[in-house]
């Protein structure tokens, strides 16, 4: 087999979990070849370079073997070569680190500790009486 559909290859190479997710990525312009967006039915050959946008970074893969049947994870090095720029991985690491650091106190969703404090504050008042009223 010297050609494969891009959506099948992305799924078979374990870049996307399902073929429908791979096809949607192609339709939404997140998969490019030579800077051009490609359709899910596009046939690819060995030696071509594919860019996949998975925010916040763009992965680059060189096709070594075009396949349409999913293979085991141990065989992935025979299917493609990951040629993603190391700077992209630095961006990914920085976004993971800065996930909670930039959140100002009191903004966004409450933390587990803040949620418990809110529950302890609100629950007695919801029924119109304080906890001290129950002791009589």
PDB file of N, CA, C and O in Angstrom, residues 86-132:
ATOM      1  N   UNK A  86      11.292  21.828  18.667  1.00  0.00           N
ATOM      2  CA  UNK A  86      11.393  21.803  20.140  1.00  0.00           C
ATOM      3  C   UNK A  86      10.793  23.040  20.814  1.00  0.00           C
ATOM      4  O   UNK A  86      10.353  22.974  21.956  1.00  0.00           O
ATOM      5  N   UNK A  87      10.760  24.162  20.105  1.00  0.00           N
ATOM      6  CA  UNK A  87      10.157  25.374  20.673  1.00  0.00           C
ATOM      7  C   UNK A  87       8.668  25.175  20.933  1.00  0.00           C
ATOM      8  O   UNK A  87       8.110  25.750  21.858  1.00  0.00           O
ATOM      9  N   UNK A  88       8.013  24.351  20.116  1.00  0.00           N
ATOM     10  CA  UNK A  88       6.599  24.063  20.316  1.00  0.00           C
ATOM     11  C   UNK A  88       6.373  23.337  21.644  1.00  0.00           C
ATOM     12  O   UNK A  88       5.408  23.593  22.356  1.00  0.00           O
ATOM     13  N   UNK A  89       7.265  22.422  21.983  1.00  0.00           N
ATOM     14  CA  UNK A  89       7.149  21.699  23.251  1.00  0.00           C
ATOM     15  C   UNK A  89       7.398  22.621  24.434  1.00  0.00           C
ATOM     16  O   UNK A  89       6.826  22.441  25.505  1.00  0.00           O
ATOM     17  N   UNK A  90       8.264  23.625  24.251  1.00  0.00           N
ATOM     18  CA  UNK A  90       8.478  24.624  25.298  1.00  0.00           C
ATOM     19  C   UNK A  90       7.201  25.430  25.522  1.00  0.00           C
ATOM     20  O   UNK A  90       6.841  25.725  26.665  1.00  0.00           O
ATOM     21  N   UNK A  91       6.510  25.773  24.445  1.00  0.00           N
ATOM     22  CA  UNK A  91       5.238  26.495  24.551  1.00  0.00           C
ATOM     23  C   UNK A  91       4.228  25.639  25.306  1.00  0.00           C
ATOM     24  O   UNK A  91       3.498  26.134  26.178  1.00  0.00           O
ATOM     25  N   UNK A  92       4.175  24.346  24.995  1.00  0.00           N
ATOM     26  CA  UNK A  92       3.260  23.437  25.677  1.00  0.00           C
ATOM     27  C   UNK A  92       3.574  23.365  27.161  1.00  0.00           C
ATOM     28  O   UNK A  92       2.676  23.425  28.001  1.00  0.00           O
ATOM     29  N   UNK A  93       4.845  23.247  27.502  1.00  0.00           N
ATOM     30  CA  UNK A  93       5.250  23.174  28.908  1.00  0.00           C
ATOM     31  C   UNK A  93       4.899  24.464  29.640  1.00  0.00           C
ATOM     32  O   UNK A  93       4.422  24.428  30.782  1.00  0.00           O
ATOM     33  N   UNK A  94       5.123  25.601  29.004  1.00  0.00           N
ATOM     34  CA  UNK A  94       4.806  26.887  29.626  1.00  0.00           C
ATOM     35  C   UNK A  94       3.311  27.039  29.850  1.00  0.00           C
ATOM     36  O   UNK A  94       2.884  27.564  30.870  1.00  0.00           O
ATOM     37  N   UNK A  95       2.496  26.565  28.917  1.00  0.00           N
ATOM     38  CA  UNK A  95       1.049  26.675  29.094  1.00  0.00           C
ATOM     39  C   UNK A  95       0.566  25.758  30.215  1.00  0.00           C
ATOM     40  O   UNK A  95      -0.376  26.087  30.928  1.00  0.00           O
ATOM     41  N   UNK A  96       1.209  24.599  30.393  1.00  0.00           N
ATOM     42  CA  UNK A  96       0.848  23.702  31.497  1.00  0.00           C
ATOM     43  C   UNK A  96       1.214  24.315  32.837  1.00  0.00           C
ATOM     44  O   UNK A  96       0.457  24.237  33.793  1.00  0.00           O
ATOM     45  N   UNK A  97       2.391  24.937  32.898  1.00  0.00           N
ATOM     46  CA  UNK A  97       2.846  25.542  34.153  1.00  0.00           C
ATOM     47  C   UNK A  97       1.988  26.742  34.520  1.00  0.00           C
ATOM     48  O   UNK A  97       1.607  26.907  35.678  1.00  0.00           O
ATOM     49  N   UNK A  98       1.664  27.569  33.544  1.00  0.00           N
ATOM     50  CA  UNK A  98       0.964  28.811  33.833  1.00  0.00           C
ATOM     51  C   UNK A  98      -0.541  28.638  33.955  1.00  0.00           C
ATOM     52  O   UNK A  98      -1.251  29.620  34.135  1.00  0.00           O
ATOM     53  N   UNK A  99      -1.038  27.430  33.921  1.00  0.00           N
ATOM     54  CA  UNK A  99      -2.477  27.202  33.975  1.00  0.00           C
ATOM     55  C   UNK A  99      -3.152  27.812  35.183  1.00  0.00           C
ATOM     56  O   UNK A  99      -4.163  28.488  35.076  1.00  0.00           O
ATOM     57  N   UNK A 100      -2.602  27.594  36.374  1.00  0.00           N
ATOM     58  CA  UNK A 100      -3.240  28.105  37.579  1.00  0.00           C
ATOM     59  C   UNK A 100      -2.490  29.292  38.183  1.00  0.00           C
ATOM     60  O   UNK A 100      -3.009  29.964  39.042  1.00  0.00           O
ATOM     61  N   UNK A 101      -1.288  29.564  37.724  1.00  0.00           N
ATOM     62  CA  UNK A 101      -0.510  30.645  38.286  1.00  0.00           C
ATOM     63  C   UNK A 101      -1.133  31.996  37.962  1.00  0.00           C
ATOM     64  O   UNK A 101      -1.156  32.895  38.804  1.00  0.00           O
ATOM     65  N   UNK A 102      -1.655  32.172  36.760  1.00  0.00           N
ATOM     66  CA  UNK A 102      -2.181  33.463  36.329  1.00  0.00           C
ATOM     67  C   UNK A 102      -3.562  33.777  36.894  1.00  0.00           C
ATOM     68  O   UNK A 102      -4.015  34.897  36.789  1.00  0.00           O
ATOM     69  N   UNK A 103      -4.221  32.811  37.502  1.00  0.00           N
ATOM     70  CA  UNK A 103      -5.574  33.045  38.007  1.00  0.00           C
ATOM     71  C   UNK A 103      -5.505  33.892  39.270  1.00  0.00           C
ATOM     72  O   UNK A 103      -4.917  33.496  40.270  1.00  0.00           O
ATOM     73  N   UNK A 104      -6.116  35.055  39.204  1.00  0.00           N
ATOM     74  CA  UNK A 104      -6.154  35.938  40.366  1.00  0.00           C
ATOM     75  C   UNK A 104      -7.112  35.364  41.405  1.00  0.00           C
ATOM     76  O   UNK A 104      -8.126  34.742  41.060  1.00  0.00           O
ATOM     77  N   UNK A 105      -6.815  35.558  42.664  1.00  0.00           N
ATOM     78  CA  UNK A 105      -7.652  35.037  43.746  1.00  0.00           C
ATOM     79  C   UNK A 105      -9.066  35.621  43.636  1.00  0.00           C
ATOM     80  O   UNK A 105      -9.242  36.830  43.506  1.00  0.00           O
ATOM     81  N   UNK A 106     -10.052  34.766  43.658  1.00  0.00           N
ATOM     82  CA  UNK A 106     -11.444  35.209  43.599  1.00  0.00           C
ATOM     83  C   UNK A 106     -12.018  35.247  42.195  1.00  0.00           C
ATOM     84  O   UNK A 106     -13.185  35.564  42.019  1.00  0.00           O
ATOM     85  N   UNK A 107     -11.229  34.915  41.175  1.00  0.00           N
ATOM     86  CA  UNK A 107     -11.757  34.903  39.814  1.00  0.00           C
ATOM     87  C   UNK A 107     -11.867  33.469  39.325  1.00  0.00           C
ATOM     88  O   UNK A 107     -11.152  32.584  39.784  1.00  0.00           O
ATOM     89  N   UNK A 108     -12.743  33.238  38.399  1.00  0.00           N
ATOM     90  CA  UNK A 108     -12.904  31.903  37.833  1.00  0.00           C
ATOM     91  C   UNK A 108     -13.629  30.970  38.787  1.00  0.00           C
ATOM     92  O   UNK A 108     -14.277  31.392  39.743  1.00  0.00           O
ATOM     93  N   UNK A 109     -13.517  29.686  38.529  1.00  0.00           N
ATOM     94  CA  UNK A 109     -14.170  28.695  39.377  1.00  0.00           C
ATOM     95  C   UNK A 109     -13.493  28.649  40.742  1.00  0.00           C
ATOM     96  O   UNK A 109     -12.285  28.774  40.845  1.00  0.00           O
ATOM     97  N   UNK A 110     -14.275  28.399  41.779  1.00  0.00           N
ATOM     98  CA  UNK A 110     -13.654  28.291  43.103  1.00  0.00           C
ATOM     99  C   UNK A 110     -12.831  27.014  43.227  1.00  0.00           C
ATOM    100  O   UNK A 110     -13.158  25.994  42.618  1.00  0.00           O
ATOM    101  N   UNK A 111     -11.794  27.084  44.045  1.00  0.00           N
ATOM    102  CA  UNK A 111     -11.015  25.893  44.329  1.00  0.00           C
ATOM    103  C   UNK A 111     -11.813  25.009  45.276  1.00  0.00           C
ATOM    104  O   UNK A 111     -12.875  25.405  45.775  1.00  0.00           O
ATOM    105  N   UNK A 112     -11.323  23.826  45.543  1.00  0.00           N
ATOM    106  CA  UNK A 112     -12.024  22.901  46.434  1.00  0.00           C
ATOM    107  C   UNK A 112     -12.182  23.521  47.831  1.00  0.00           C
ATOM    108  O   UNK A 112     -13.244  23.419  48.453  1.00  0.00           O
ATOM    109  N   UNK A 113     -11.143  24.161  48.299  1.00  0.00           N
ATOM    110  CA  UNK A 113     -11.190  24.800  49.615  1.00  0.00           C
ATOM    111  C   UNK A 113     -12.207  25.942  49.631  1.00  0.00           C
ATOM    112  O   UNK A 113     -12.992  26.086  50.581  1.00  0.00           O
ATOM    113  N   UNK A 114     -12.198  26.769  48.583  1.00  0.00           N
ATOM    114  CA  UNK A 114     -13.154  27.876  48.500  1.00  0.00           C
ATOM    115  C   UNK A 114     -14.586  27.360  48.389  1.00  0.00           C
ATOM    116  O   UNK A 114     -15.514  27.932  48.962  1.00  0.00           O
ATOM    117  N   UNK A 115     -14.789  26.261  47.660  1.00  0.00           N
ATOM    118  CA  UNK A 115     -16.119  25.678  47.498  1.00  0.00           C
ATOM    119  C   UNK A 115     -16.671  25.195  48.845  1.00  0.00           C
ATOM    120  O   UNK A 115     -17.831  25.397  49.163  1.00  0.00           O
ATOM    121  N   UNK A 116     -15.820  24.540  49.624  1.00  0.00           N
ATOM    122  CA  UNK A 116     -16.250  24.078  50.950  1.00  0.00           C
ATOM    123  C   UNK A 116     -16.586  25.244  51.863  1.00  0.00           C
ATOM    124  O   UNK A 116     -17.526  25.177  52.648  1.00  0.00           O
ATOM    125  N   UNK A 117     -15.817  26.311  51.778  1.00  0.00           N
ATOM    126  CA  UNK A 117     -16.101  27.493  52.587  1.00  0.00           C
ATOM    127  C   UNK A 117     -17.439  28.112  52.179  1.00  0.00           C
ATOM    128  O   UNK A 117     -18.226  28.533  53.035  1.00  0.00           O
ATOM    129  N   UNK A 118     -17.709  28.153  50.895  1.00  0.00           N
ATOM    130  CA  UNK A 118     -18.993  28.673  50.420  1.00  0.00           C
ATOM    131  C   UNK A 118     -20.149  27.808  50.890  1.00  0.00           C
ATOM    132  O   UNK A 118     -21.189  28.321  51.327  1.00  0.00           O
ATOM    133  N   UNK A 119     -19.994  26.488  50.793  1.00  0.00           N
ATOM    134  CA  UNK A 119     -21.052  25.580  51.236  1.00  0.00           C
ATOM    135  C   UNK A 119     -21.318  25.725  52.729  1.00  0.00           C
ATOM    136  O   UNK A 119     -22.468  25.712  53.168  1.00  0.00           O
ATOM    137  N   UNK A 120     -20.264  25.851  53.506  1.00  0.00           N
ATOM    138  CA  UNK A 120     -20.429  26.009  54.951  1.00  0.00           C
ATOM    139  C   UNK A 120     -21.116  27.330  55.285  1.00  0.00           C
ATOM    140  O   UNK A 120     -21.871  27.421  56.255  1.00  0.00           O
ATOM    141  N   UNK A 121     -20.885  28.336  54.474  1.00  0.00           N
ATOM    142  CA  UNK A 121     -21.502  29.641  54.713  1.00  0.00           C
ATOM    143  C   UNK A 121     -22.964  29.664  54.288  1.00  0.00           C
ATOM    144  O   UNK A 121     -23.816  30.211  54.967  1.00  0.00           O
ATOM    145  N   UNK A 122     -23.306  29.032  53.173  1.00  0.00           N
ATOM    146  CA  UNK A 122     -24.641  29.137  52.587  1.00  0.00           C
ATOM    147  C   UNK A 122     -25.632  28.127  53.150  1.00  0.00           C
ATOM    148  O   UNK A 122     -26.790  28.460  53.384  1.00  0.00           O
ATOM    149  N   UNK A 123     -25.243  26.898  53.396  1.00  0.00           N
ATOM    150  CA  UNK A 123     -26.194  25.846  53.769  1.00  0.00           C
ATOM    151  C   UNK A 123     -27.079  26.155  54.963  1.00  0.00           C
ATOM    152  O   UNK A 123     -28.296  25.958  54.879  1.00  0.00           O
ATOM    153  N   UNK A 124     -26.596  26.639  56.112  1.00  0.00           N
ATOM    154  CA  UNK A 124     -27.513  26.914  57.226  1.00  0.00           C
ATOM    155  C   UNK A 124     -28.549  27.993  56.910  1.00  0.00           C
ATOM    156  O   UNK A 124     -29.670  27.951  57.398  1.00  0.00           O
ATOM    157  N   UNK A 125     -28.186  28.929  56.062  1.00  0.00           N
ATOM    158  CA  UNK A 125     -29.100  30.032  55.763  1.00  0.00           C
ATOM    159  C   UNK A 125     -30.169  29.653  54.744  1.00  0.00           C
ATOM    160  O   UNK A 125     -31.173  30.320  54.627  1.00  0.00           O
ATOM    161  N   UNK A 126     -29.971  28.579  54.004  1.00  0.00           N
ATOM    162  CA  UNK A 126     -30.927  28.199  52.968  1.00  0.00           C
ATOM    163  C   UNK A 126     -32.280  27.822  53.546  1.00  0.00           C
ATOM    164  O   UNK A 126     -33.319  28.010  52.919  1.00  0.00           O
ATOM    165  N   UNK A 127     -32.306  27.310  54.757  1.00  0.00           N
ATOM    166  CA  UNK A 127     -33.553  26.841  55.348  1.00  0.00           C
ATOM    167  C   UNK A 127     -34.158  27.859  56.309  1.00  0.00           C
ATOM    168  O   UNK A 127     -35.148  27.580  56.963  1.00  0.00           O
ATOM    169  N   UNK A 128     -33.548  29.018  56.416  1.00  0.00           N
ATOM    170  CA  UNK A 128     -34.126  30.078  57.208  1.00  0.00           C
ATOM    171  C   UNK A 128     -33.822  29.998  58.692  1.00  0.00           C
ATOM    172  O   UNK A 128     -34.472  30.654  59.491  1.00  0.00           O
ATOM    173  N   UNK A 129     -32.919  29.196  59.108  1.00  0.00           N
ATOM    174  CA  UNK A 129     -32.549  29.142  60.519  1.00  0.00           C
ATOM    175  C   UNK A 129     -31.059  28.863  60.666  1.00  0.00           C
ATOM    176  O   UNK A 129     -30.411  28.375  59.768  1.00  0.00           O
ATOM    177  N   UNK A 130     -30.555  29.196  61.829  1.00  0.00           N
ATOM    178  CA  UNK A 130     -29.157  28.964  62.126  1.00  0.00           C
ATOM    179  C   UNK A 130     -28.979  27.588  62.745  1.00  0.00           C
ATOM    180  O   UNK A 130     -29.946  26.945  63.177  1.00  0.00           O
ATOM    181  N   UNK A 131     -27.751  27.125  62.849  1.00  0.00           N
ATOM    182  CA  UNK A 131     -27.478  25.827  63.442  1.00  0.00           C
ATOM    183  C   UNK A 131     -27.806  25.835  64.934  1.00  0.00           C
ATOM    184  O   UNK A 131     -28.152  24.796  65.501  1.00  0.00           O
ATOM    185  N   UNK A 132     -27.737  26.976  65.588  1.00  0.00           N
ATOM    186  CA  UNK A 132     -28.002  27.086  67.021  1.00  0.00           C
ATOM    187  C   UNK A 132     -29.476  26.847  67.343  1.00  0.00           C
ATOM    188  O   UNK A 132     -29.816  26.420  68.435  1.00  0.00           O
TER     189      UNK A 132
END
